[in-house]
PDB file of C-alpha atoms in Angstrom:
ATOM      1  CA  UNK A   1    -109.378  38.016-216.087  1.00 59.00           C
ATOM      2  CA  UNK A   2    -111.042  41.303-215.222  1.00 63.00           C
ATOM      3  CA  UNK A   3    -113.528  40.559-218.236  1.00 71.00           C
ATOM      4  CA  UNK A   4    -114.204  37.275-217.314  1.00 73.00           C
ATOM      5  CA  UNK A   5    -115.248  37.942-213.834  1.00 67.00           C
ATOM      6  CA  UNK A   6    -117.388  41.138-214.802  1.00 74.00           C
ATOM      7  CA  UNK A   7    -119.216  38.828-217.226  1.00 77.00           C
ATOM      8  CA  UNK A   8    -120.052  36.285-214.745  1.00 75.00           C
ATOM      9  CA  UNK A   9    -121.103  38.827-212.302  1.00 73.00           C
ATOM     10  CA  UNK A  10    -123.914  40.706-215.346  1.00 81.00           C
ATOM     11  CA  UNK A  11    -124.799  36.993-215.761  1.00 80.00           C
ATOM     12  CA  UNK A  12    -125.964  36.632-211.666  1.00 77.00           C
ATOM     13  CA  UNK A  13    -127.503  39.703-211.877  1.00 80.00           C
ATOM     14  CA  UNK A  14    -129.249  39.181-214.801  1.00 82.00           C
ATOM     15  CA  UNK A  15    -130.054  35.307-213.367  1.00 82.00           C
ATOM     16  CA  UNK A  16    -130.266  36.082-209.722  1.00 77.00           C
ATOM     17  CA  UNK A  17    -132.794  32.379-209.579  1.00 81.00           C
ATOM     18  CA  UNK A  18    -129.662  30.148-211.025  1.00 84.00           C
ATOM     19  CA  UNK A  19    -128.229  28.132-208.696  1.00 82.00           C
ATOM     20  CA  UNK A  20    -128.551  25.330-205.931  1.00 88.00           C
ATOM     21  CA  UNK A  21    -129.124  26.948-202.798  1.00 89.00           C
ATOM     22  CA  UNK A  22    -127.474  25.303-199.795  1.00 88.00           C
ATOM     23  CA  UNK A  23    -125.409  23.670-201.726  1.00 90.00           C
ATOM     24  CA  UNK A  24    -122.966  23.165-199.014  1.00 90.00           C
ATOM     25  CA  UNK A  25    -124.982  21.349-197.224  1.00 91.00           C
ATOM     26  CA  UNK A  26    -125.346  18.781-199.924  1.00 91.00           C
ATOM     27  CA  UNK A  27    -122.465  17.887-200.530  1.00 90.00           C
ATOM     28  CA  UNK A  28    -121.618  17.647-196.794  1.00 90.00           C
ATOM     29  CA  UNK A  29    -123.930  15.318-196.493  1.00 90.00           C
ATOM     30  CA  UNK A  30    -123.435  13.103-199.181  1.00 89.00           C
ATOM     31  CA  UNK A  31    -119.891  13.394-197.518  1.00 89.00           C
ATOM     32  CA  UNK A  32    -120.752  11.648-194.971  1.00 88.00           C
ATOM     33  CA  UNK A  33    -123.341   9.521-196.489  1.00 87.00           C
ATOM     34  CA  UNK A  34    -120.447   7.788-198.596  1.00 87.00           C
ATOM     35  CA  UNK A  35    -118.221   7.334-195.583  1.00 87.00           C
ATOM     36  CA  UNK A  36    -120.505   5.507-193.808  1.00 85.00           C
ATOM     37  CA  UNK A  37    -121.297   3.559-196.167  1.00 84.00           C
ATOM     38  CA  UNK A  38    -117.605   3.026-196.931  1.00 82.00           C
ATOM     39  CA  UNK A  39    -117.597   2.110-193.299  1.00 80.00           C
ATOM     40  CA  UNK A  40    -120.537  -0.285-192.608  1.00 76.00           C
ATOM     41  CA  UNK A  41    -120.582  -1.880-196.199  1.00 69.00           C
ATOM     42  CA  UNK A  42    -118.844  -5.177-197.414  1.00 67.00           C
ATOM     43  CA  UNK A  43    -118.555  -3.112-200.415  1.00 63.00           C
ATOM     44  CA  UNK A  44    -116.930  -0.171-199.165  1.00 61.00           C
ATOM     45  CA  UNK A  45    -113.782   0.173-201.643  1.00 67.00           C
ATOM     46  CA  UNK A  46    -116.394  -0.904-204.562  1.00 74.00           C
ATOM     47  CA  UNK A  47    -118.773   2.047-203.528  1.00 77.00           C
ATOM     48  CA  UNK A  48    -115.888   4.601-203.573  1.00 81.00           C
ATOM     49  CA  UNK A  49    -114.627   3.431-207.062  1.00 82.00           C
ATOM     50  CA  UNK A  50    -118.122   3.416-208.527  1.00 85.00           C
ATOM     51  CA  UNK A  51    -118.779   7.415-207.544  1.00 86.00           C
ATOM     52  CA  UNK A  52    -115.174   8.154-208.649  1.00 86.00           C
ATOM     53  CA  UNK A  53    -114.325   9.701-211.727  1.00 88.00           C
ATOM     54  CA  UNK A  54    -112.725   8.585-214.502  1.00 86.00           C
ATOM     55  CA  UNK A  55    -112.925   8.857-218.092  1.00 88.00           C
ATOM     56  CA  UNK A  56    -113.370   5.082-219.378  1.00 88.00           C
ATOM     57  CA  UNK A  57    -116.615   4.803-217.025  1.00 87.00           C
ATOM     58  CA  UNK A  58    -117.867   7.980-218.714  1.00 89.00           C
ATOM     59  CA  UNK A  59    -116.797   6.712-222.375  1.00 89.00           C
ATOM     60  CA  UNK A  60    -118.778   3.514-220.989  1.00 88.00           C
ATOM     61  CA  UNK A  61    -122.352   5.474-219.768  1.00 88.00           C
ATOM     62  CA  UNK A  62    -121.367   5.999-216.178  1.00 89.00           C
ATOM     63  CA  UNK A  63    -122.469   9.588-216.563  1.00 91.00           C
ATOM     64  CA  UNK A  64    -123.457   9.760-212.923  1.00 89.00           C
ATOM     65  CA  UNK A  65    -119.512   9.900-212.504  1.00 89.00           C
ATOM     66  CA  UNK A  66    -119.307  13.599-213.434  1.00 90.00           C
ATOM     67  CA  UNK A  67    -121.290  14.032-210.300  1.00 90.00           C
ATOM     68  CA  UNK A  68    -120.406  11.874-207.852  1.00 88.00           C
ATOM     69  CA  UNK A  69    -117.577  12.456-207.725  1.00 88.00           C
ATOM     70  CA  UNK A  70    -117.886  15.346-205.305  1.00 89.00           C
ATOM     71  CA  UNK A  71    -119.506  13.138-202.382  1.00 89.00           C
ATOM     72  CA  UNK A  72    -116.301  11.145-202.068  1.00 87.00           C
ATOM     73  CA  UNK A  73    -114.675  12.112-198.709  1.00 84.00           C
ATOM     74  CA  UNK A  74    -110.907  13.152-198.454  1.00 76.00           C
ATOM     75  CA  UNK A  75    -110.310  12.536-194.885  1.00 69.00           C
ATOM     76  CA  UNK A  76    -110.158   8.891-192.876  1.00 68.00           C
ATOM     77  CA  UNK A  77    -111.053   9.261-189.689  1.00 74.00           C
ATOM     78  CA  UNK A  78    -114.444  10.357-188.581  1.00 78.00           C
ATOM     79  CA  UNK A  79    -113.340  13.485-186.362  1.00 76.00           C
ATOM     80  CA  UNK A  80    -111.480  14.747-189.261  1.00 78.00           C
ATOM     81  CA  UNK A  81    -114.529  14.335-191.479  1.00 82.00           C
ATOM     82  CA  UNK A  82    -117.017  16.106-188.860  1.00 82.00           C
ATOM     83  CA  UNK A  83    -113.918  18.706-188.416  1.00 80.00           C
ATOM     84  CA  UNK A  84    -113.642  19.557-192.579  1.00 81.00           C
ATOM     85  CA  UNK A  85    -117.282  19.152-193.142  1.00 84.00           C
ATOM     86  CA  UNK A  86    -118.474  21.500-190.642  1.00 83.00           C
ATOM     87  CA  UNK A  87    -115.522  24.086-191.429  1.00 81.00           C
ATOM     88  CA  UNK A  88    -116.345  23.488-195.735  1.00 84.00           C
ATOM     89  CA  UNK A  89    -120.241  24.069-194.588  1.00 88.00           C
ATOM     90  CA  UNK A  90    -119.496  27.125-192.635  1.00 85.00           C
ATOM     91  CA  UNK A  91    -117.159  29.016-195.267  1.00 85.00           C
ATOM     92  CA  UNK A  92    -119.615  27.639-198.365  1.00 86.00           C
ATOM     93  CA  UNK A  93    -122.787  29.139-196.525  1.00 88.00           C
ATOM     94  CA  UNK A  94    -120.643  32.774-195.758  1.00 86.00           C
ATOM     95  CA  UNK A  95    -119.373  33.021-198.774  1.00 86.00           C
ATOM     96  CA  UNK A  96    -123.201  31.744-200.721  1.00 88.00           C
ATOM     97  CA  UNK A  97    -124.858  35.050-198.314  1.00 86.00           C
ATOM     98  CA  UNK A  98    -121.826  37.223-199.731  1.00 83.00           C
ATOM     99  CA  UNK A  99    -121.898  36.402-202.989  1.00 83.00           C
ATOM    100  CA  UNK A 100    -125.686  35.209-203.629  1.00 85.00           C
ATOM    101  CA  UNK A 101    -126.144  31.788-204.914  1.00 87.00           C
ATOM    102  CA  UNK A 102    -125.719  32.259-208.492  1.00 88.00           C
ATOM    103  CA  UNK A 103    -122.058  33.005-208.601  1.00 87.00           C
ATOM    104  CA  UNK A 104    -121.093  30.288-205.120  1.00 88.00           C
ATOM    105  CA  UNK A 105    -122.930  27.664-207.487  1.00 89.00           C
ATOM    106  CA  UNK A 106    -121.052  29.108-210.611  1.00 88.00           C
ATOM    107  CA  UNK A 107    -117.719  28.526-208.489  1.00 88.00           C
ATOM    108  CA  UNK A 108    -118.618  25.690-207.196  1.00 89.00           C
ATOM    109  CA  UNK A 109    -119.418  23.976-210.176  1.00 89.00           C
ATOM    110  CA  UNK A 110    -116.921  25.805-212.430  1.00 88.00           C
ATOM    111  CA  UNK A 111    -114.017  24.114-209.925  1.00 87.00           C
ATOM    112  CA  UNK A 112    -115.706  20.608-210.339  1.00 88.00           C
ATOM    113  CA  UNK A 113    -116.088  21.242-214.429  1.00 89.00           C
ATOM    114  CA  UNK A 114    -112.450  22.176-214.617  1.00 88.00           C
ATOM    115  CA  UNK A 115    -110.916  19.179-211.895  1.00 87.00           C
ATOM    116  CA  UNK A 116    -112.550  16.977-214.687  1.00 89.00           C
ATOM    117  CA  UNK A 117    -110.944  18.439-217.658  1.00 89.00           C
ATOM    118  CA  UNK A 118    -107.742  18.191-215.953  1.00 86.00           C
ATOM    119  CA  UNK A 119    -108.077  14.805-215.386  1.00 87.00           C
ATOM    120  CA  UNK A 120    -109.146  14.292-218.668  1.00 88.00           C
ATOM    121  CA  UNK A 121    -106.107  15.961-220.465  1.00 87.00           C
ATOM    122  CA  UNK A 122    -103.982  14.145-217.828  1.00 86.00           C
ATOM    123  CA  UNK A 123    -105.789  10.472-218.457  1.00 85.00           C
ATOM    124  CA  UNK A 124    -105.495  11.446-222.813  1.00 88.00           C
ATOM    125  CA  UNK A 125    -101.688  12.751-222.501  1.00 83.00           C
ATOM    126  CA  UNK A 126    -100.797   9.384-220.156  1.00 82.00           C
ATOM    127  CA  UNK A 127    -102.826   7.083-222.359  1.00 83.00           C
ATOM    128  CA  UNK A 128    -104.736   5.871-219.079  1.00 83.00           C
ATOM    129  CA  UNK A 129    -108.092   6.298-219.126  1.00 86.00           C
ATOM    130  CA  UNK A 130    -108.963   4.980-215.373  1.00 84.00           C
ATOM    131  CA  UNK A 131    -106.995   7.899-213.417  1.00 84.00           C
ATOM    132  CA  UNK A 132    -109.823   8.422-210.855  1.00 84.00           C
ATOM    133  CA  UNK A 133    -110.438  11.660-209.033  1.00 85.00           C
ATOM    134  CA  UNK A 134    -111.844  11.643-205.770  1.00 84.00           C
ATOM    135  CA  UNK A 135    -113.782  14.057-203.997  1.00 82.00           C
ATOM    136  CA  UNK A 136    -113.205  18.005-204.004  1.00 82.00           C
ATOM    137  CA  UNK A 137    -110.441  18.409-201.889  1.00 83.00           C
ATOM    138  CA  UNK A 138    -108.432  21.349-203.749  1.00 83.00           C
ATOM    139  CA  UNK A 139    -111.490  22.660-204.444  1.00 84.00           C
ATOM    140  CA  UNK A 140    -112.864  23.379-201.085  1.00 83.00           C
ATOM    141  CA  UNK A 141    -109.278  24.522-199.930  1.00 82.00           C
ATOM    142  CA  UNK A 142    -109.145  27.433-202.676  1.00 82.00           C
ATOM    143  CA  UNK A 143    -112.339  28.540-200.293  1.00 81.00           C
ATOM    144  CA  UNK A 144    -110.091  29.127-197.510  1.00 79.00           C
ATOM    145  CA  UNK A 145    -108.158  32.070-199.867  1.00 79.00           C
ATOM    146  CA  UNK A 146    -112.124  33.263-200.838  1.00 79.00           C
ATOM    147  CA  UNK A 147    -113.246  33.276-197.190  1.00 80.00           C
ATOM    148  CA  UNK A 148    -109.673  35.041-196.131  1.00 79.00           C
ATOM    149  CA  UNK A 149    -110.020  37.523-198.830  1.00 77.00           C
ATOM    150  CA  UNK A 150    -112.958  38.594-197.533  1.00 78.00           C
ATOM    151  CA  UNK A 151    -112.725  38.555-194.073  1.00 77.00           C
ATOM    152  CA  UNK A 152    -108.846  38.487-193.230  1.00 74.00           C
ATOM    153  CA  UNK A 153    -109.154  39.171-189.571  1.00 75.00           C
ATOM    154  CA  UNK A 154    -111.982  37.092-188.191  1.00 75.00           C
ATOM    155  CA  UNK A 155    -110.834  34.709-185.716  1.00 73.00           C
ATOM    156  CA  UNK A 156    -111.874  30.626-185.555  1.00 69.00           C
ATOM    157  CA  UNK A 157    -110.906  27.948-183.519  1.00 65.00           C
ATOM    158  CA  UNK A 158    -108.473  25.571-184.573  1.00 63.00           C
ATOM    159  CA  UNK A 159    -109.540  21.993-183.092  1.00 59.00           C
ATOM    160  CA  UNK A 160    -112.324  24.477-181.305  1.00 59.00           C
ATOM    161  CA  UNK A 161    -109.522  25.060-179.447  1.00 68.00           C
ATOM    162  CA  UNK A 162    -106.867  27.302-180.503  1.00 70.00           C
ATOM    163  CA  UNK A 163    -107.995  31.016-181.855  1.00 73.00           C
ATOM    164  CA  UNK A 164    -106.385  31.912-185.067  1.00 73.00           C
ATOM    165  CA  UNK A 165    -106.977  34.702-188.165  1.00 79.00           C
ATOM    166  CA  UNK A 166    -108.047  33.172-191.355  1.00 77.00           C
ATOM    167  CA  UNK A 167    -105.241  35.107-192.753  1.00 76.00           C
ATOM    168  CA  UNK A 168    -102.644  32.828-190.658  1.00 81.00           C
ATOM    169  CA  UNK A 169    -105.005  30.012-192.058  1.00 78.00           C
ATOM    170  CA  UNK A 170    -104.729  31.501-195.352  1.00 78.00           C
ATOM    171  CA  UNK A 171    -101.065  31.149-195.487  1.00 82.00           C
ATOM    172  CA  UNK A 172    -100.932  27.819-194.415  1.00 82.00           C
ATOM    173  CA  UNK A 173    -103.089  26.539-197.129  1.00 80.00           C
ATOM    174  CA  UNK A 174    -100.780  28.484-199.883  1.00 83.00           C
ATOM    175  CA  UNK A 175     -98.390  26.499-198.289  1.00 85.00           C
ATOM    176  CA  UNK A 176    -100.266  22.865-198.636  1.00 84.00           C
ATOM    177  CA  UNK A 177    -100.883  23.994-202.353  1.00 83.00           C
ATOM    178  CA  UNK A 178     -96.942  24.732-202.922  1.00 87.00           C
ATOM    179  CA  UNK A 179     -95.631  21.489-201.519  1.00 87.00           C
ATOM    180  CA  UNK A 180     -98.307  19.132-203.045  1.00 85.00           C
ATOM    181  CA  UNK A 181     -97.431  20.886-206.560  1.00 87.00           C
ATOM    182  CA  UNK A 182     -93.887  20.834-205.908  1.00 89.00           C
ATOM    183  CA  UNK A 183     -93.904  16.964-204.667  1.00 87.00           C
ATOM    184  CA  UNK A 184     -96.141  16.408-207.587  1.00 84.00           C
ATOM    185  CA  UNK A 185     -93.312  17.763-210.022  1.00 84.00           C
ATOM    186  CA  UNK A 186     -90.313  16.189-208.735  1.00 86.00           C
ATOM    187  CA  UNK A 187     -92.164  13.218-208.239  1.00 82.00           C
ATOM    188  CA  UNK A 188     -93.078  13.510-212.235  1.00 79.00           C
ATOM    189  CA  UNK A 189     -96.781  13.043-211.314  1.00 78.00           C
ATOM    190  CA  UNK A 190     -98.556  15.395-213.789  1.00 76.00           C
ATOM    191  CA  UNK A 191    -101.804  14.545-212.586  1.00 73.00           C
ATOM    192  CA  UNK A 192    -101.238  15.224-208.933  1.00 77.00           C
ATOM    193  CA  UNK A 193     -99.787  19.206-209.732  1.00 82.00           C
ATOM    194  CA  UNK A 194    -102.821  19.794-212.227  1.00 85.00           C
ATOM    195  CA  UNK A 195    -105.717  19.489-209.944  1.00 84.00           C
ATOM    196  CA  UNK A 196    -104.245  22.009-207.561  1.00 85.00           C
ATOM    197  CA  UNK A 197    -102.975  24.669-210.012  1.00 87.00           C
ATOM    198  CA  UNK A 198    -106.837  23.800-211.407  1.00 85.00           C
ATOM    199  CA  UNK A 199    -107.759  24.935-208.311  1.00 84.00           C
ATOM    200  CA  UNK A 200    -105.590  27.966-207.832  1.00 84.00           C
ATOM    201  CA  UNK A 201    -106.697  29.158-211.062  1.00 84.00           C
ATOM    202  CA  UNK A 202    -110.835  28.756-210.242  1.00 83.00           C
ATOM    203  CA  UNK A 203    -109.635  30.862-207.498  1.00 82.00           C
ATOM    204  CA  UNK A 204    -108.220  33.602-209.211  1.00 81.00           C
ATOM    205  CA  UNK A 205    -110.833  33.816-211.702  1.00 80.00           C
ATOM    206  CA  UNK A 206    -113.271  34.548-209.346  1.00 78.00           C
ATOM    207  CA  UNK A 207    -111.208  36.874-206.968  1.00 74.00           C
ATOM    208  CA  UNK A 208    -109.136  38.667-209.080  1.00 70.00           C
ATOM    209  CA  UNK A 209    -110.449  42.046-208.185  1.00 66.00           C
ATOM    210  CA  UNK A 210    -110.961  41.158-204.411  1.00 65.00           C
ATOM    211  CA  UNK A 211    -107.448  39.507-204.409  1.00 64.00           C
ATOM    212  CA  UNK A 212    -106.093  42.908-206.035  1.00 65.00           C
ATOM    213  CA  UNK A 213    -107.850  45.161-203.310  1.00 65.00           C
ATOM    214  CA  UNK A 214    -106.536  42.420-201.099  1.00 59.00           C
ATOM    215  CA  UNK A 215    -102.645  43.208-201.876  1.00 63.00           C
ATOM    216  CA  UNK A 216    -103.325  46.842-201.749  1.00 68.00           C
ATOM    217  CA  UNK A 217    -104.516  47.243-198.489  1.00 65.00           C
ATOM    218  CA  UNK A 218    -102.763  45.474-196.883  1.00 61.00           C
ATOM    219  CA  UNK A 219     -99.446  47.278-199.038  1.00 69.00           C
ATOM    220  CA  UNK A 220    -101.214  50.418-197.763  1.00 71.00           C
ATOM    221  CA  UNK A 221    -101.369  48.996-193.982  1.00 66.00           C
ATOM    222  CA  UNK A 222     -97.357  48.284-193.865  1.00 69.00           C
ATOM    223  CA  UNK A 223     -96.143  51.504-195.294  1.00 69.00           C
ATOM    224  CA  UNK A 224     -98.802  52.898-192.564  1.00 67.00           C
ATOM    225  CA  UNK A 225     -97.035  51.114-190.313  1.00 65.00           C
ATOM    226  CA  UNK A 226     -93.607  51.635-191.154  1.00 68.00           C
ATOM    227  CA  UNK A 227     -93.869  55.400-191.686  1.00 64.00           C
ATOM    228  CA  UNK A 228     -95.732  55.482-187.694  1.00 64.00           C
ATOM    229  CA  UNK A 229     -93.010  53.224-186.565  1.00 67.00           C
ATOM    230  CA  UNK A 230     -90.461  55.339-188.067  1.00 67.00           C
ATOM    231  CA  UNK A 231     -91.811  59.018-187.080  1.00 68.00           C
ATOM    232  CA  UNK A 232     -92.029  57.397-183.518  1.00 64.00           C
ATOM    233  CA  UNK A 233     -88.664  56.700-183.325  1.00 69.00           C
ATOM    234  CA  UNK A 234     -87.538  59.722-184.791  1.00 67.00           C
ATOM    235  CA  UNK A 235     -89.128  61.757-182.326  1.00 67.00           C
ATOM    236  CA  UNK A 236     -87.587  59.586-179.738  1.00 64.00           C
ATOM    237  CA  UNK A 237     -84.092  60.197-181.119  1.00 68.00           C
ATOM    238  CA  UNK A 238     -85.057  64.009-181.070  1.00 67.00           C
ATOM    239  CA  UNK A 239     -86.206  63.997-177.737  1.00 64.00           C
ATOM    240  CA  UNK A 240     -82.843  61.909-176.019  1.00 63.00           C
ATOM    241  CA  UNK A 241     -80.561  64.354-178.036  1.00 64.00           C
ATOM    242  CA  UNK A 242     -82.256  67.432-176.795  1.00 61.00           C
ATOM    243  CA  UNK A 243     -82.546  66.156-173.027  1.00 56.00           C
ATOM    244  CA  UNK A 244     -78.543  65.055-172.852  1.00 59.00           C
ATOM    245  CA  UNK A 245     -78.107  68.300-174.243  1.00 57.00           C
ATOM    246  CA  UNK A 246     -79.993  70.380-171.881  1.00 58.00           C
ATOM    247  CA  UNK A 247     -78.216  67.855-169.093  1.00 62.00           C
ATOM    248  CA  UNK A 248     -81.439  65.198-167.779  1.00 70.00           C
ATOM    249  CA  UNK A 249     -82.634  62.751-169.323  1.00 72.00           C
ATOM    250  CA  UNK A 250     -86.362  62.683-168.622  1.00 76.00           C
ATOM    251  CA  UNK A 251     -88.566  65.789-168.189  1.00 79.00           C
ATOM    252  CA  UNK A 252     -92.203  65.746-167.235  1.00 82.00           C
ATOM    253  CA  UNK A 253     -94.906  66.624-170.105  1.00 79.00           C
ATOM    254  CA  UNK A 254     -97.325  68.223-167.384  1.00 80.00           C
ATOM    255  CA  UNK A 255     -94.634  69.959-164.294  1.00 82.00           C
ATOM    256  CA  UNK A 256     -91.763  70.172-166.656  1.00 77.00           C
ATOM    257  CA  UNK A 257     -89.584  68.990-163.549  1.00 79.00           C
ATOM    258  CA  UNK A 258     -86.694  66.555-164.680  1.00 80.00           C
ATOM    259  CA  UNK A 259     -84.585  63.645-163.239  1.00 74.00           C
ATOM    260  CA  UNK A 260     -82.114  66.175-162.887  1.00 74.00           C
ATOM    261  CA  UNK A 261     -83.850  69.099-160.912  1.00 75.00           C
ATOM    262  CA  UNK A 262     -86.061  66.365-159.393  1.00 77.00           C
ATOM    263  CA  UNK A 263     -83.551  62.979-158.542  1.00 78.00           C
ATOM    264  CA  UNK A 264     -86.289  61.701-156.151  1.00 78.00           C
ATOM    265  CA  UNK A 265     -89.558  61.242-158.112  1.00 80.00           C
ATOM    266  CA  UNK A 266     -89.838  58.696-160.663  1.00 81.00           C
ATOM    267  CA  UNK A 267     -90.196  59.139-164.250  1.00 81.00           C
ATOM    268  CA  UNK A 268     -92.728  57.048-166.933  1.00 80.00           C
ATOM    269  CA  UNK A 269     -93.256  56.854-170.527  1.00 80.00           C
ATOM    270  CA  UNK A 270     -97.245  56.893-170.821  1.00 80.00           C
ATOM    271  CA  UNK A 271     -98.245  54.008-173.157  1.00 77.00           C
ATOM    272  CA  UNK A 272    -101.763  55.508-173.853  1.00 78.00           C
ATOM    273  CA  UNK A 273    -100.328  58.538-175.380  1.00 80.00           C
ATOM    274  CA  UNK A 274    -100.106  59.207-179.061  1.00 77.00           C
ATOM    275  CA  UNK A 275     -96.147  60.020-179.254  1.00 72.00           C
ATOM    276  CA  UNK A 276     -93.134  59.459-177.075  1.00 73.00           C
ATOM    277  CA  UNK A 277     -94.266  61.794-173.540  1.00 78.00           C
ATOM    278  CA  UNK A 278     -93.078  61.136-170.314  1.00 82.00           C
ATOM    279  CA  UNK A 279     -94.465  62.083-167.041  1.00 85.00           C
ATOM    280  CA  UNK A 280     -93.325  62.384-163.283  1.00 84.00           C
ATOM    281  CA  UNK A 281     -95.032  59.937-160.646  1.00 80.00           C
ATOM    282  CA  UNK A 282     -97.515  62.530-159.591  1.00 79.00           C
ATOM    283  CA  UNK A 283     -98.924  63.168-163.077  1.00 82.00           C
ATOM    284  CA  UNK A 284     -98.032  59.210-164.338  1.00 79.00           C
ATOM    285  CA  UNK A 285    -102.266  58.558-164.083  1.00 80.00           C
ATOM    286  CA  UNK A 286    -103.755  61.622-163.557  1.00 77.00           C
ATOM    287  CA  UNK A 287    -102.766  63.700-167.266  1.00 79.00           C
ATOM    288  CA  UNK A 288    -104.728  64.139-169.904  1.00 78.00           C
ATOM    289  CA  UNK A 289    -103.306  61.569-172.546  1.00 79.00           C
ATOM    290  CA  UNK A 290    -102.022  63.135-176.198  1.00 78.00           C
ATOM    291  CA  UNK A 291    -104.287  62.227-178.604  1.00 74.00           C
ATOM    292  CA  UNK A 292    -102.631  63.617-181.646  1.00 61.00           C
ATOM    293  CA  UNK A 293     -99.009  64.134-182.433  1.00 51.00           C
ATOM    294  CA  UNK A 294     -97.333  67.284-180.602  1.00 48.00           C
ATOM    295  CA  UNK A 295     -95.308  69.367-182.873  1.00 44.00           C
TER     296      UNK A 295
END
């Protein structure tokens, strides 16, 4: 997988004028182009099925139908649509700056070439050649992983509303792709589990090394973590076993005055401090905060 992705990157370098720039933005708007028409045409249902893809109309000369395809909105309500379409356009144009548009185009199109296959084994295995596919939805939700990859921690507004990390969003969409393959499997519906795996696999392809970086950092993070959390509360054991053994219990960092020679001032652990230090009322705000950990 490592081979395949370092080819298609010495392919965008060596092409760095292949591709459809802004390509986001045209397929948003034939996104909404279709629903309207959907919406204010007699033919609405008739326009949807004639953009869809399926292999008989392409056996037949529909060719257009490898295309079209794409323009065919998932959503039914026209909030939703505005909502997906501006959040697809967003993460398409970030991740067509990141990338360059030779290698967004090559995923985008690579995603759309490999939906159809699927749907082609699916329609030759099932004998059916009028399984339709509709639209790009799996597709544009593998760019959630891509954009979350990249940029775990930025924040966006849910609804414009609600601030959340792409990595929280991140999960959430593993967890639309695991219950729409698992429904599609118990419910014996080949066709509905291949487009997503499809997906998933476009995904990897592309993002195997970033994925891989990915894991280890944030591996790296939690042991981080773990061993600060740990060392912390070592040094907190430490410290309550020699102050009950020296007879107080807190004993000021700065004075060195205790609760025991010193009942009436008040004693505070300083939350700015690097460590576990406490500090009498006096010298609470006015110490010079540990900055590194005290041996």
């Amino acid at each position: 997988m490592n081979k395949l992705n370092r080819a298609i990157d010495r392919f965008c370098i060596l092409h760095p004028n292949f591709g459809i720039p802004n390509l986001m933005l045209y397929i948003v708007i034939g996104n909404v182009g279709v629903y309207l028409l959907t919406r204010f045409s007699p033919a609405g249902v008739g326009v949807l099925n004639l953009l869809a893809f399926h292999l008989s109309g392409v056996m037949h000369g529909q060719v257009w139908r490898l295309v079209t395809f794409v323009f065919v909105p998932n959503v039914g309500g026209a909030f939703s649509l505005l909502i997906s379409c501006y959040f697809y356009y967003w993460i398409g144009s970030v991740l067509e700056r990141q990338w360059g548009t030779a290698k967004f185009t090559i995923y985008y199109v690579s995603g759309m070439l490999l939906s159809i296959l699927g749907t082609t084994i699916v329609s030759l295995a099932y004998g059916n050649l009028l399984i339709p596919l509709y639209g790009t939805y799996y597709i544009n939700l593998a760019m959630f992983f891509a954009f979350a990859v990249l940029y775990p921690e930025t924040q966006v507004l849910l609804f414009f509303i609600i601030p959340i990390r792409m990595k929280i969003l991140a999960i959430i969409d593993a967890c639309l792709f695991a219950f729409d393959i698992f429904y599609s499997l118990t419910a014996r519906n080949i066709a509905g589990a291949v487009l997503p795996i499809i997906a998933l696999m476009n995904f990897a392809i592309f993002f195997w090394p970033e994925v891989c970086s990915f894991l280890k950092r944030e591996r790296r993070q939690t042991k981080q973590a773990s061993h600060f959390h740990n060392t912390v509360r070592a040094q907190q054991r430490q410290e309550q076993t020699t102050q009950q053994s020296q007879g107080f219990h807190r004993k000021c960092c700065v004075c060195g005055r205790t609760d025991a020679s010193n009942p009436e001032l008040e004693f505070r652990y300083c939350s700015k401090c690097t460590g576990y230090h406490c500090f009498c009322s006096e010298h609470l705000f006015s110490h010079v905060h540990f900055t590194d950990e005290q041996p």
